[in-house]
Coordinates of C-alpha atoms and ligand atoms in Angstrom, one line a residue:
X1 CA 20.6 -67.4 -32.9
X2 CA 20.1 -71.1 -32.9
X3 CA 21.6 -74.1 -31.2
X4 CA 22.3 -77.6 -32.6
X5 CA 21.3 -80.4 -30.4
X6 CA 20.8 -84.1 -30.6
X7 CA 17.3 -85.3 -29.7
X8 CA 17.5 -88.6 -27.9
X9 CA 13.9 -89.4 -27.1
X10 CA 10.4 -88.0 -26.5
X11 CA 10.4 -88.1 -22.7
X12 CA 10.2 -84.3 -22.1
X13 CA 7.5 -81.9 -23.5
X14 CA 10.2 -79.9 -25.2
X15 CA 11.4 -82.9 -27.2
X16 CA 7.9 -84.0 -28.0
X17 CA 7.2 -80.6 -29.5
X18 CA 10.5 -80.6 -31.4
X19 CA 9.8 -84.1 -32.8
X20 CA 6.4 -83.1 -34.0
X21 CA 7.8 -80.1 -35.8
X22 CA 10.3 -82.3 -37.5
X23 CA 7.5 -84.6 -38.6
X24 CA 5.5 -81.6 -39.9
X25 CA 8.5 -80.6 -42.0
X26 CA 8.9 -84.1 -43.3
X27 CA 5.2 -84.2 -44.3
X28 CA 5.4 -80.8 -46.0
X29 CA 8.8 -81.1 -47.8
X30 CA 8.8 -84.7 -48.7
X31 CA 5.3 -85.6 -49.7
X32 CA 6.5 -89.0 -51.1
X33 CA 7.2 -90.3 -47.6
X34 CA 4.8 -92.8 -46.1
X35 CA 2.8 -91.5 -43.1
X36 CA 3.7 -94.7 -41.3
X37 CA 7.4 -94.0 -41.6
X38 CA 7.0 -90.5 -40.4
X39 CA 4.9 -91.6 -37.4
X40 CA 7.4 -94.1 -36.2
X41 CA 10.2 -91.5 -35.6
X42 CA 9.7 -91.2 -31.8
X43 CA 9.7 -95.0 -31.5
X44 CA 12.9 -95.2 -33.5
X45 CA 14.6 -92.7 -31.3
X46 CA 13.5 -94.4 -28.1
X47 CA 14.7 -97.8 -29.2
X48 CA 17.6 -97.0 -31.4
X49 CA 18.9 -100.5 -31.7
X50 CA 15.6 -102.2 -32.3
X51 CA 15.7 -101.3 -36.0
X52 CA 18.6 -102.3 -38.3
X53 CA 19.8 -98.8 -38.3
X54 CA 20.3 -96.5 -35.3
X55 CA 18.3 -93.3 -35.9
X56 CA 20.0 -90.1 -34.8
X57 CA 18.2 -86.8 -34.9
X58 CA 19.8 -83.4 -34.8
X59 CA 17.8 -80.2 -34.7
X60 CA 18.7 -76.6 -35.1
X61 CA 16.3 -74.7 -32.9
X62 CA 16.0 -71.1 -31.9
X63 CA 15.4 -69.7 -28.4
X64 CA 11.6 -70.0 -28.9
X65 CA 12.0 -73.8 -29.5
X66 CA 11.1 -73.4 -33.1
X67 CA 12.9 -76.0 -35.4
X68 CA 14.8 -74.2 -38.1
X69 CA 16.4 -77.2 -39.6
X70 CA 17.2 -80.8 -38.8
X71 CA 19.3 -83.7 -39.9
X72 CA 18.4 -87.3 -39.7
X73 CA 21.3 -89.7 -39.7
X74 CA 21.2 -93.5 -39.8
X75 CA 24.1 -95.4 -38.3
X76 CA 24.6 -99.0 -39.4
X77 CA 26.8 -100.5 -36.7
X78 CA 27.6 -103.7 -38.5
X79 CA 28.6 -102.2 -41.8
X80 CA 30.0 -99.3 -40.0
X81 CA 28.8 -96.4 -42.0
X82 CA 26.5 -93.4 -41.6
X83 CA 23.7 -92.6 -44.0
X84 CA 22.4 -89.0 -44.0
X85 CA 18.7 -89.4 -44.8
X86 CA 17.6 -85.8 -44.5
X87 CA 19.1 -82.5 -43.9
X88 CA 16.5 -79.9 -44.3
X89 CA 18.0 -76.4 -44.0
X90 CA 19.1 -74.6 -47.1
X91 CA 22.6 -76.0 -47.8
X92 CA 23.2 -73.1 -50.2
X93 CA 23.7 -70.8 -47.2
X94 CA 27.3 -69.7 -47.2
X95 CA 29.3 -69.2 -44.0
X96 CA 28.0 -70.4 -40.7
X97 CA 24.5 -71.1 -41.7
X98 CA 22.2 -73.6 -40.3
X99 CA 22.9 -76.1 -43.1
X100 CA 26.7 -76.1 -42.4
X101 CA 26.3 -76.2 -38.6
X102 CA 24.0 -79.2 -39.0
X103 CA 26.2 -80.9 -41.5
X104 CA 29.3 -80.3 -39.4
X105 CA 27.6 -81.8 -36.3
X106 CA 26.6 -84.9 -38.3
X107 CA 30.2 -85.3 -39.4
X108 CA 31.4 -85.0 -35.8
X109 CA 29.0 -87.7 -34.8
X110 CA 29.9 -90.0 -37.7
X111 CA 33.5 -89.7 -36.7
X112 CA 32.7 -90.2 -33.0
X113 CA 30.9 -93.4 -34.0
X114 CA 34.1 -94.5 -35.7
X115 CA 32.3 -95.0 -39.0
X116 CA 34.3 -95.2 -42.3
X117 CA 32.3 -92.2 -43.6
X118 CA 29.0 -90.7 -44.6
X119 CA 26.8 -91.5 -47.6
X120 CA 23.9 -89.5 -48.9
X121 CA 22.1 -88.7 -52.0
X122 CA 22.3 -85.5 -54.0
X123 CA 20.4 -84.5 -57.1
X124 CA 22.6 -84.3 -60.2
X125 CA 24.3 -81.3 -61.9
X126 CA 24.7 -83.1 -65.3
X127 CA 22.4 -81.6 -68.0
X128 CA 21.7 -85.2 -69.3
X129 CA 20.2 -86.1 -65.9
X130 CA 18.8 -82.8 -64.8
X131 CA 17.1 -81.1 -67.6
X132 CA 15.6 -78.0 -66.0
X133 CA 18.4 -75.4 -65.7
X134 CA 16.8 -73.8 -62.6
X135 CA 16.7 -77.1 -60.7
X136 CA 20.2 -78.0 -62.1
X137 CA 21.5 -74.7 -60.6
X138 CA 20.2 -75.6 -57.2
X139 CA 21.6 -79.1 -57.5
X140 CA 25.0 -77.7 -58.4
X141 CA 24.9 -75.4 -55.4
X142 CA 24.3 -78.3 -53.1
X143 CA 27.1 -80.3 -54.7
X144 CA 29.4 -77.3 -54.3
X145 CA 28.5 -77.0 -50.6
X146 CA 29.5 -80.7 -50.0
X147 CA 32.6 -80.4 -52.1
X148 CA 33.9 -78.0 -49.5
X149 CA 34.0 -81.0 -47.2
X150 CA 35.6 -83.1 -49.9
X151 CA 32.4 -85.0 -50.2
X152 CA 31.8 -85.9 -53.9
X153 CA 29.6 -88.3 -55.9
X154 CA 30.9 -91.8 -56.4
X155 CA 32.0 -92.2 -60.0
X156 CA 31.7 -94.9 -62.6
X157 CA 28.6 -96.7 -61.2
X158 CA 25.0 -97.1 -62.3
X159 CA 23.7 -95.6 -59.0
X160 CA 22.1 -92.7 -60.9
X161 CA 20.1 -94.9 -63.2
X162 CA 16.5 -93.7 -63.4
X163 CA 14.0 -96.3 -62.1
X164 CA 11.8 -95.6 -65.1
X165 CA 13.6 -94.6 -68.4
X166 CA 13.3 -90.9 -68.8
X167 CA 12.8 -90.0 -65.1
X168 CA 14.4 -86.6 -64.4
X169 CA 16.9 -86.0 -61.6
X170 CA 18.0 -89.5 -60.4
X171 CA 20.3 -88.9 -57.4
X172 CA 24.0 -89.4 -57.1
X173 CA 25.4 -91.3 -54.2
X174 CA 27.8 -88.9 -52.4
X175 CA 30.6 -90.1 -50.1
X176 CA 32.3 -88.1 -47.3
X177 CA 35.3 -89.9 -45.8
X178 CA 35.4 -87.3 -43.0
X179 CA 39.0 -86.5 -43.8
X180 CA 40.1 -90.0 -42.9
X181 CA 41.6 -90.6 -46.3
X182 CA 41.0 -94.3 -46.0
X183 CA 40.2 -96.0 -49.4
X184 CA 36.7 -97.4 -49.7
X185 CA 36.9 -101.0 -50.8
X186 CA 34.7 -102.3 -53.6
X187 CA 33.2 -105.1 -51.6
X188 CA 32.4 -103.0 -48.6
X189 CA 30.9 -100.4 -50.9
X190 CA 28.7 -103.1 -52.5
X191 CA 27.3 -104.2 -49.1
X192 CA 26.7 -100.6 -48.1
X193 CA 24.9 -99.7 -51.3
X194 CA 22.7 -102.8 -51.0
X195 CA 21.8 -101.8 -47.4
X196 CA 21.0 -98.3 -48.5
X197 CA 18.8 -99.3 -51.4
X198 CA 17.0 -102.0 -49.5
X199 CA 16.3 -99.7 -46.6
X200 CA 15.5 -96.4 -48.4
X201 CA 13.6 -97.9 -51.4
X202 CA 11.9 -100.8 -49.8
X203 CA 9.0 -101.7 -52.1
X204 CA 10.2 -99.1 -54.6
X205 CA 13.3 -100.6 -56.2
X206 CA 12.7 -104.0 -57.7
X207 CA 15.3 -106.7 -56.7
X208 CA 16.9 -106.8 -60.1
X209 CA 17.4 -103.0 -60.1
X210 CA 19.2 -103.3 -56.7
X211 CA 21.3 -106.2 -58.1
X212 CA 22.2 -104.1 -61.2
X213 CA 23.3 -101.1 -59.2
X214 CA 25.3 -103.2 -56.7
X215 CA 27.1 -105.1 -59.5
X216 CA 28.0 -101.8 -61.2
X217 CA 30.5 -101.1 -58.5
X218 CA 33.7 -102.3 -60.2
X219 CA 36.5 -99.9 -59.2
X220 CA 38.5 -101.1 -56.2
X221 CA 38.9 -98.9 -54.3
X222 CA 35.8 -96.9 -55.3
X223 CA 36.6 -93.7 -57.1
X224 CA 35.0 -90.3 -56.4
X225 CA 34.2 -87.8 -59.1
X226 CA 37.0 -85.2 -59.6
X227 CA 36.4 -81.9 -57.8
X228 CA 34.3 -79.7 -60.0
X229 CA 33.7 -76.5 -57.9
X230 CA 36.4 -76.1 -55.3
X231 CA 39.8 -75.8 -56.7
X232 CA 42.1 -75.9 -53.7
X233 CA 42.2 -79.0 -51.8
X234 CA 41.2 -77.2 -48.6
X235 CA 38.5 -79.5 -47.2
X236 CA 36.9 -78.4 -44.0
X237 CA 38.3 -80.6 -41.2
X238 CA 36.1 -82.4 -38.6
X239 CA 36.4 -80.7 -35.2
X240 CA 38.1 -82.8 -32.6
X241 CA 36.8 -81.1 -29.5
X242 CA 33.7 -82.3 -27.8
X243 CA 30.6 -80.9 -29.5
X244 CA 28.8 -78.4 -27.3
X245 CA 25.5 -80.3 -27.0
X246 CA 27.4 -83.4 -25.8
X247 CA 29.2 -81.6 -23.0
X248 CA 28.2 -82.2 -19.4
X249 CA 26.2 -79.1 -18.3
X250 CA 28.1 -78.0 -15.2
X251 CA 26.4 -75.8 -12.6
X252 CA 28.7 -74.8 -9.7
X253 CA 27.5 -73.3 -6.5
X254 CA 29.2 -69.9 -6.8
X255 CA 28.2 -68.9 -3.3
X256 CA 29.3 -72.0 -1.4
X257 CA 32.3 -70.4 0.3
X258 CA 30.0 -68.1 2.4
X259 CA 29.3 -71.2 4.4
X260 CA 32.5 -72.1 6.1
X261 CA 32.6 -73.8 9.4
X262 CA 36.1 -73.1 10.6
X263 CA 36.3 -75.5 13.5
X264 CA 39.2 -77.8 13.4
X265 CA 38.3 -81.2 11.9
X266 CA 35.2 -80.0 10.1
X267 CA 36.0 -81.7 6.8
X268 CA 33.1 -80.2 4.8
X269 CA 35.2 -77.2 3.6
X270 CA 35.2 -74.8 0.7
X271 CA 38.4 -76.2 -0.8
X272 CA 36.5 -79.4 -1.8
X273 CA 34.8 -77.6 -4.6
X274 CA 37.9 -75.9 -5.9
X275 CA 39.9 -79.1 -6.0
X276 CA 37.2 -80.8 -8.1
X277 CA 36.8 -77.8 -10.4
X278 CA 40.5 -77.6 -11.0
X279 CA 40.6 -81.2 -12.4
X280 CA 37.4 -80.9 -14.4
X281 CA 38.9 -77.8 -16.2
X282 CA 41.7 -80.0 -17.6
X283 CA 39.1 -81.7 -19.9
X284 CA 36.8 -80.4 -22.6
X285 CA 33.8 -82.5 -21.4
X286 CA 32.0 -79.7 -19.5
X287 CA 30.0 -76.6 -20.4
X288 CA 29.5 -74.2 -17.5
X289 CA 26.0 -72.8 -16.9
X290 CA 25.2 -70.1 -14.4
X291 CA 22.9 -71.0 -11.5
X292 CA 19.4 -69.6 -11.7
X293 CA 17.2 -68.4 -8.9
X294 CA 14.2 -70.7 -8.1
X295 CA 11.3 -69.9 -5.7
X296 CA 11.6 -71.2 -2.2
X297 CA 8.5 -73.3 -2.8
X298 CA 10.7 -75.8 -4.7
X299 CA 12.5 -76.5 -1.4
X300 CA 9.2 -76.6 0.5
X301 CA 8.0 -79.3 -2.0
X302 CA 10.4 -81.7 -0.3
X303 CA 10.9 -80.1 3.2
X304 CA 8.4 -79.1 5.8
X305 CA 7.7 -75.5 5.5
X306 CA 8.0 -75.0 9.3
X307 CA 11.6 -76.4 9.1
X308 CA 12.5 -74.2 6.1
X309 CA 11.2 -71.1 7.7
X310 CA 13.0 -71.9 10.9
X311 CA 16.3 -72.4 9.2
X312 CA 16.0 -69.1 7.4
X313 CA 15.0 -67.2 10.6
X314 CA 17.6 -68.7 12.9
X315 CA 20.4 -68.1 10.3
X316 CA 19.5 -64.5 10.0
X317 CA 19.5 -64.1 13.7
X318 CA 23.1 -65.3 14.2
X319 CA 26.2 -63.2 14.4
X320 CA 28.8 -63.7 11.6
X321 CA 31.4 -66.3 12.6
X322 CA 29.2 -67.8 15.2
X323 CA 28.2 -71.4 14.9
X324 CA 25.2 -72.7 16.7
X325 CA 25.4 -76.4 17.6
X326 CA 22.1 -78.1 18.4
X327 CA 22.1 -79.3 22.0
X328 CA 18.6 -80.1 23.1
X329 CA 16.7 -82.8 21.3
X330 CA 13.0 -82.9 22.3
X331 CA 12.4 -86.3 20.8
X332 CA 10.0 -87.4 23.6
X333 CA 7.6 -84.6 23.0
X334 CA 7.5 -83.4 19.5
X335 CA 4.3 -81.4 20.2
X336 CA 6.4 -79.0 22.3
X337 CA 8.7 -77.0 20.1
X338 CA 11.2 -75.0 22.2
X339 CA 10.5 -71.3 22.0
X340 CA 14.0 -70.0 22.0
X341 CA 15.4 -70.2 18.4
X342 CA 18.9 -71.4 19.4
X343 CA 17.5 -74.1 21.6
X344 CA 15.0 -75.1 19.0
X345 CA 17.9 -76.2 16.6
X346 CA 17.8 -79.7 18.0
X347 CA 14.1 -80.0 17.2
X348 CA 15.1 -80.1 13.6
X349 CA 18.4 -81.9 13.7
X350 CA 19.6 -85.5 13.7
X351 CA 23.1 -85.1 15.2
X352 CA 25.3 -82.8 17.2
X353 CA 28.0 -82.0 14.7
X354 CA 26.2 -80.0 12.0
X355 CA 26.2 -76.4 13.1
X356 CA 24.0 -73.6 11.9
X357 CA 25.7 -70.4 11.0
X358 CA 24.6 -67.1 9.4
X359 CA 25.0 -68.2 5.8
X360 CA 23.9 -71.9 6.1
X361 CA 20.5 -71.1 4.7
X362 CA 21.8 -69.0 1.8
X363 CA 24.4 -71.5 0.8
X364 CA 22.0 -74.4 1.0
X365 CA 19.4 -72.6 -0.9
X366 CA 21.9 -71.8 -3.6
X367 CA 22.9 -75.5 -3.8
X368 CA 19.3 -76.4 -4.4
X369 CA 19.1 -73.7 -7.1
X370 CA 22.1 -75.3 -8.8
X371 CA 20.6 -78.7 -8.7
X372 CA 17.4 -77.3 -10.2
X373 CA 19.3 -75.4 -12.8
X374 CA 21.1 -78.6 -13.8
X375 CA 17.7 -80.5 -13.8
X376 CA 16.3 -77.8 -16.1
X377 CA 19.2 -78.3 -18.5
X378 CA 18.1 -82.0 -18.7
X379 CA 14.6 -80.8 -19.5
X380 CA 16.0 -78.5 -22.2
X381 CA 17.4 -81.6 -23.9
X382 CA 20.9 -82.1 -22.6
X383 CA 21.7 -85.6 -21.7
X384 CA 24.2 -85.1 -18.8
X385 CA 24.3 -82.4 -16.1
X386 CA 26.3 -82.0 -12.9
X387 CA 25.5 -79.8 -9.9
X388 CA 28.8 -79.3 -8.2
X389 CA 27.6 -78.1 -4.9
X390 CA 28.2 -77.8 -1.2
X391 CA 26.9 -78.0 1.4
X392 CA 25.8 -81.5 0.5
X393 CA 22.2 -82.5 0.9
X394 CA 21.5 -86.3 1.0
X395 CA 21.2 -86.5 4.8
X396 CA 18.5 -83.8 5.0
X397 CA 15.1 -85.4 5.6
X398 CA 11.7 -83.8 5.1
X399 CA 11.8 -82.0 8.5
X400 CA 15.4 -82.5 9.7
X401 CA 19.0 -81.4 8.8
X402 CA 22.2 -83.1 9.8
X403 CA 25.4 -84.8 8.5
X404 CA 26.7 -81.4 7.1
X405 CA 23.4 -81.2 5.1
X406 CA 20.6 -78.6 5.3
X407 CA 18.4 -79.0 2.2
X408 CA 18.3 -82.1 0.0
X409 CA 19.3 -80.7 -3.4
X410 CA 19.0 -84.1 -5.1
X411 CA 15.5 -84.6 -3.7
X412 CA 14.4 -81.1 -4.8
X413 CA 15.7 -81.9 -8.4
X414 CA 13.9 -85.3 -8.3
X415 CA 10.6 -83.7 -7.3
X416 CA 11.0 -81.1 -10.1
X417 CA 11.8 -83.7 -12.7
X418 CA 9.1 -86.1 -11.5
X419 CA 6.4 -83.9 -13.1
X420 CA 7.8 -85.2 -16.5
X421 CA 8.5 -88.8 -15.8
X422 CA 9.6 -91.4 -13.3
X423 CA 12.9 -90.6 -11.5
X424 CA 15.5 -93.0 -10.0
X425 CA 17.9 -91.6 -7.4
X426 CA 21.0 -93.8 -6.9
X427 CA 23.1 -92.7 -3.9
X428 CA 26.7 -93.9 -4.1
X429 CA 28.0 -91.8 -1.2
X430 CA 29.7 -93.9 1.5
X431 CA 26.9 -92.9 3.9
X432 CA 23.3 -93.8 3.6
X433 CA 21.1 -91.4 1.6
X434 CA 18.5 -91.2 4.4
X435 CA 17.2 -87.9 3.2
X436 CA 15.8 -89.1 -0.1
X437 CA 14.6 -92.3 1.5
X438 CA 12.6 -90.4 4.0
X439 CA 11.2 -87.8 1.5
X440 CA 10.1 -90.4 -1.1
X441 CA 9.4 -93.4 1.2
X442 CA 5.7 -93.5 0.2
X443 CA 6.1 -93.0 -3.5
X444 CA 6.3 -95.5 -6.4
X445 CA 7.3 -92.9 -9.0
X446 CA 10.6 -92.0 -7.4
X447 CA 12.9 -95.0 -6.8
X448 CA 15.5 -94.5 -4.2
X449 CA 18.5 -96.8 -4.0
X450 CA 21.5 -96.4 -1.7
X451 CA 24.8 -98.4 -1.5
X452 CA 26.6 -97.5 1.7
X453 CA 28.5 -98.6 4.8
X454 CA 26.3 -100.6 7.1
X455 CA 24.5 -98.4 9.7
X456 CA 25.9 -100.7 12.4
X457 CA 29.1 -98.9 12.1
X458 CA 28.5 -96.0 9.7
X459 CA 26.7 -92.7 9.9
X460 CA 23.7 -92.1 10.2
X461 CA 23.5 -95.3 12.3
X462 CA 19.7 -95.2 12.5
X463 CA 18.7 -95.9 8.9
X464 CA 20.0 -97.6 5.8
X465 CA 19.1 -101.2 6.8
X466 CA 18.1 -103.7 4.2
X467 CA 14.5 -104.1 5.5
X468 CA 13.6 -100.5 4.9
X469 CA 11.8 -101.0 1.6
X470 CA 9.2 -98.2 1.4
X471 CA 5.7 -97.8 2.6
X472 CA 2.2 -98.1 1.0
X473 CA 2.4 -97.4 -2.7
X474 CA 6.1 -96.9 -2.2
X475 CA 6.6 -100.5 -1.0
X476 CA 9.5 -102.0 -3.0
X477 CA 10.7 -98.6 -4.3
X478 CA 13.4 -98.0 -1.6
X479 CA 16.4 -100.2 -1.8
X480 CA 19.2 -100.2 0.8
X481 CA 22.4 -102.1 0.1
X482 CA 24.5 -101.9 3.3
X483 CA 28.0 -103.2 2.9
X484 CA 30.6 -104.3 5.4
X485 CA 33.5 -102.2 6.7
X486 CA 35.9 -103.6 4.2
X487 CA 34.8 -104.3 0.6
X488 CA 36.9 -105.3 -2.3
X489 CA 36.7 -103.3 -5.5
X490 CA 35.3 -106.3 -7.4
X491 CA 32.6 -106.8 -4.8
X492 CA 31.7 -103.1 -4.9
X493 CA 31.3 -103.1 -8.7
X494 CA 29.2 -106.3 -8.5
X495 CA 26.9 -104.6 -6.1
X496 CA 26.7 -101.5 -8.2
X497 CA 25.9 -103.7 -11.3
X498 CA 23.0 -105.2 -9.3
X499 CA 21.7 -101.7 -8.3
X500 CA 21.9 -100.6 -11.9
X501 CA 19.8 -103.7 -13.0
X502 CA 17.2 -102.5 -10.6
X503 CA 17.3 -99.0 -12.1
X504 CA 17.0 -100.5 -15.6
X505 CA 13.9 -102.5 -14.6
X506 CA 12.3 -99.4 -13.3
X507 CA 12.8 -97.6 -16.6
X508 CA 13.0 -94.1 -15.3
X509 CA 12.7 -91.0 -17.5
X510 CA 15.5 -89.5 -15.4
X511 CA 18.4 -90.8 -13.3
X512 CA 19.9 -88.8 -10.5
X513 CA 23.2 -89.8 -9.0
X514 CA 23.9 -88.6 -5.5
X515 CA 27.7 -88.7 -6.0
X516 CA 29.7 -89.1 -2.8
X517 CA 33.5 -89.5 -3.4
X518 CA 34.0 -90.7 0.2
X519 CA 34.1 -94.3 -0.9
X520 CA 37.6 -93.6 -2.0
X521 CA 40.7 -95.1 -0.5
X522 CA 41.8 -93.2 2.6
X523 CA 38.8 -90.9 2.8
X524 CA 38.8 -89.5 6.3
X525 CA 35.1 -90.4 6.8
X526 CA 35.0 -93.8 5.1
X527 CA 36.6 -97.3 5.4
X528 CA 36.6 -98.5 1.8
X529 CA 39.4 -98.4 -0.7
X530 CA 38.0 -97.5 -4.2
X531 CA 40.8 -96.3 -6.6
X532 CA 40.6 -93.7 -9.3
X533 CA 40.1 -96.3 -12.0
X534 CA 37.2 -97.7 -10.1
X535 CA 35.4 -94.3 -10.3
X536 CA 35.9 -94.4 -14.1
X537 CA 34.4 -97.9 -14.3
X538 CA 31.5 -96.8 -12.1
X539 CA 30.8 -93.8 -14.3
X540 CA 30.9 -96.0 -17.4
X541 CA 28.6 -98.6 -15.9
X542 CA 26.1 -95.9 -15.0
X543 CA 26.4 -94.2 -18.4
X544 CA 25.8 -97.4 -20.3
X545 CA 22.2 -97.4 -19.0
X546 CA 21.7 -94.5 -21.4
X547 CA 19.2 -92.5 -19.2
X548 CA 19.2 -88.7 -19.0
X549 CA 21.4 -88.3 -16.0
X550 CA 21.8 -85.6 -13.4
X551 CA 24.7 -85.9 -10.9
X552 CA 24.5 -84.0 -7.7
X553 CA 27.7 -83.7 -5.5
X554 CA 27.4 -85.1 -2.0
X555 CA 30.3 -86.1 0.2
X556 CA 34.0 -86.8 -0.3
X557 CA 36.6 -85.3 1.8
X558 CA 40.1 -86.3 0.8
X559 CA 40.9 -83.1 -1.1
X560 CA 44.1 -84.5 -2.6
X561 CA 42.1 -87.1 -4.6
X562 CA 38.6 -85.6 -4.9
X563 CA 39.3 -83.9 -8.2
X564 CA 41.0 -86.8 -9.9
X565 CA 38.3 -89.2 -8.8
X566 CA 35.5 -86.8 -10.0
X567 CA 37.3 -86.4 -13.3
X568 CA 37.6 -90.1 -13.8
X569 CA 34.0 -90.7 -12.8
X570 CA 32.7 -88.2 -15.4
X571 CA 35.1 -89.4 -18.1
X572 CA 33.6 -92.9 -17.6
X573 CA 30.0 -91.5 -17.4
X574 CA 30.5 -89.6 -20.7
X575 CA 32.0 -92.5 -22.5
X576 CA 29.3 -94.9 -21.3
X577 CA 26.4 -92.7 -22.1
X578 CA 27.5 -91.8 -25.6
X579 CA 28.5 -95.3 -26.5
X580 CA 25.0 -96.5 -25.4
X581 CA 23.0 -94.1 -27.5
Ligands
LIG1 ZN1 29.2 -89.3 2.9

């Protein structure tokens, strides 16, 4: 078994390992390559637009993270073509081998990038150009492989002129129009061939050779060689569904419904998840991943262990269907914890409307597991992941729960990812993300930003003010942007753009979005009026930053619109991220 995946950068240990395996294969299989060119691969990936060509790396890897093949694609945005520089698996493999899986993924990407087609070199199958029959047989097998995709050598040009007279096996230039059946004009072909030769054979092809080859393109439109191996014109089409590795890894809290506060008016209800899921399922942008179990110490890494133990114990002590509301708040004397478990609730709580019930601990623990599973997907090389969870978590502080939240799932994921790089948490719930602020207030490696209704009128009332900027090393790494009761859509998007500039300056390895949908028009807990199209714009703006992004579900309570707004947000996020890379 193997999976095909695009490798975007060298931020995670997994990707660093994979890239060095690819470099090793390049060194061994292509001894003519300069060590400098091989060494700069990670840099090319990290800064795709710094070089004239955007470098795109796909790997086929097995479950032991061993690279079984790779393809290196260059995308030239201005001339609008793809150049397949290397594809290392045995293309001779028939059926669903690694070579075909890699080549098909490259074609999907070239089509997604709206290129006119793919160009690449193939050694010749003509006895005059390839004298050794054994090698010629291999060359023919490769050309046959590509002919299945209707990719054939460009005919009637001098591309395959040996650099030195008598050189064996000068390559053909092969063209795959990706089934678009659009004629390739002579002048555009000339510009493309020049770019290929100047890039690939810099310092090897003398300028007059390049000139000679470019000028040999006379047919308009350019002609391809007649099919030689595949009789029927049954070219393999390019898939039009979203490739698996580009789908958003979706982890849903499958045990959320065990936590159900049935009091009238308690808006944090199980139907929220179902209404979002129903809409997401109408797209092909998601790939469902089952939640994994993580040790409780992952929760205790962001919450006080006394509080975690308390919540576990008090939940287990409650009768089913009974809700315990905190009612005594010993804020004057924190050294004296009330003995009685039910009375003690207020010792760990910030409000009077978030009850504890028998399953609160289990559901909240499962939500954290989901956020961590989704974070792990990011570490495994996927660019986008979404933990669709309830109960929400962003109001849970290090030693307190409240605001429908028990454990801070986004914070647990941030802590987990922070072992591999800096993390930015952007909270776009209508309410202040006091939980992350409190948990990371002293840290400079986790940037916390929150855009929310001003605490003068919005929950949690006691935090979210502009002058809360972090403490000690963390000074400057907490940003609160409180907004008035009524905000126009334009103003909101401007503010978001400012917050995203702050994230970009921070250059995190990972971005976490605490996604509240209660900023929407008519949400029962908010006062703003964002429309569905605004959520798509917001998603796109966030995606355009191009960071590995984990989205964790927080609030949002208008169940008629939740799903649509979530779908629009993720559609925008997907479009943004994949047009930025
Ligand atoms: Zn909220």
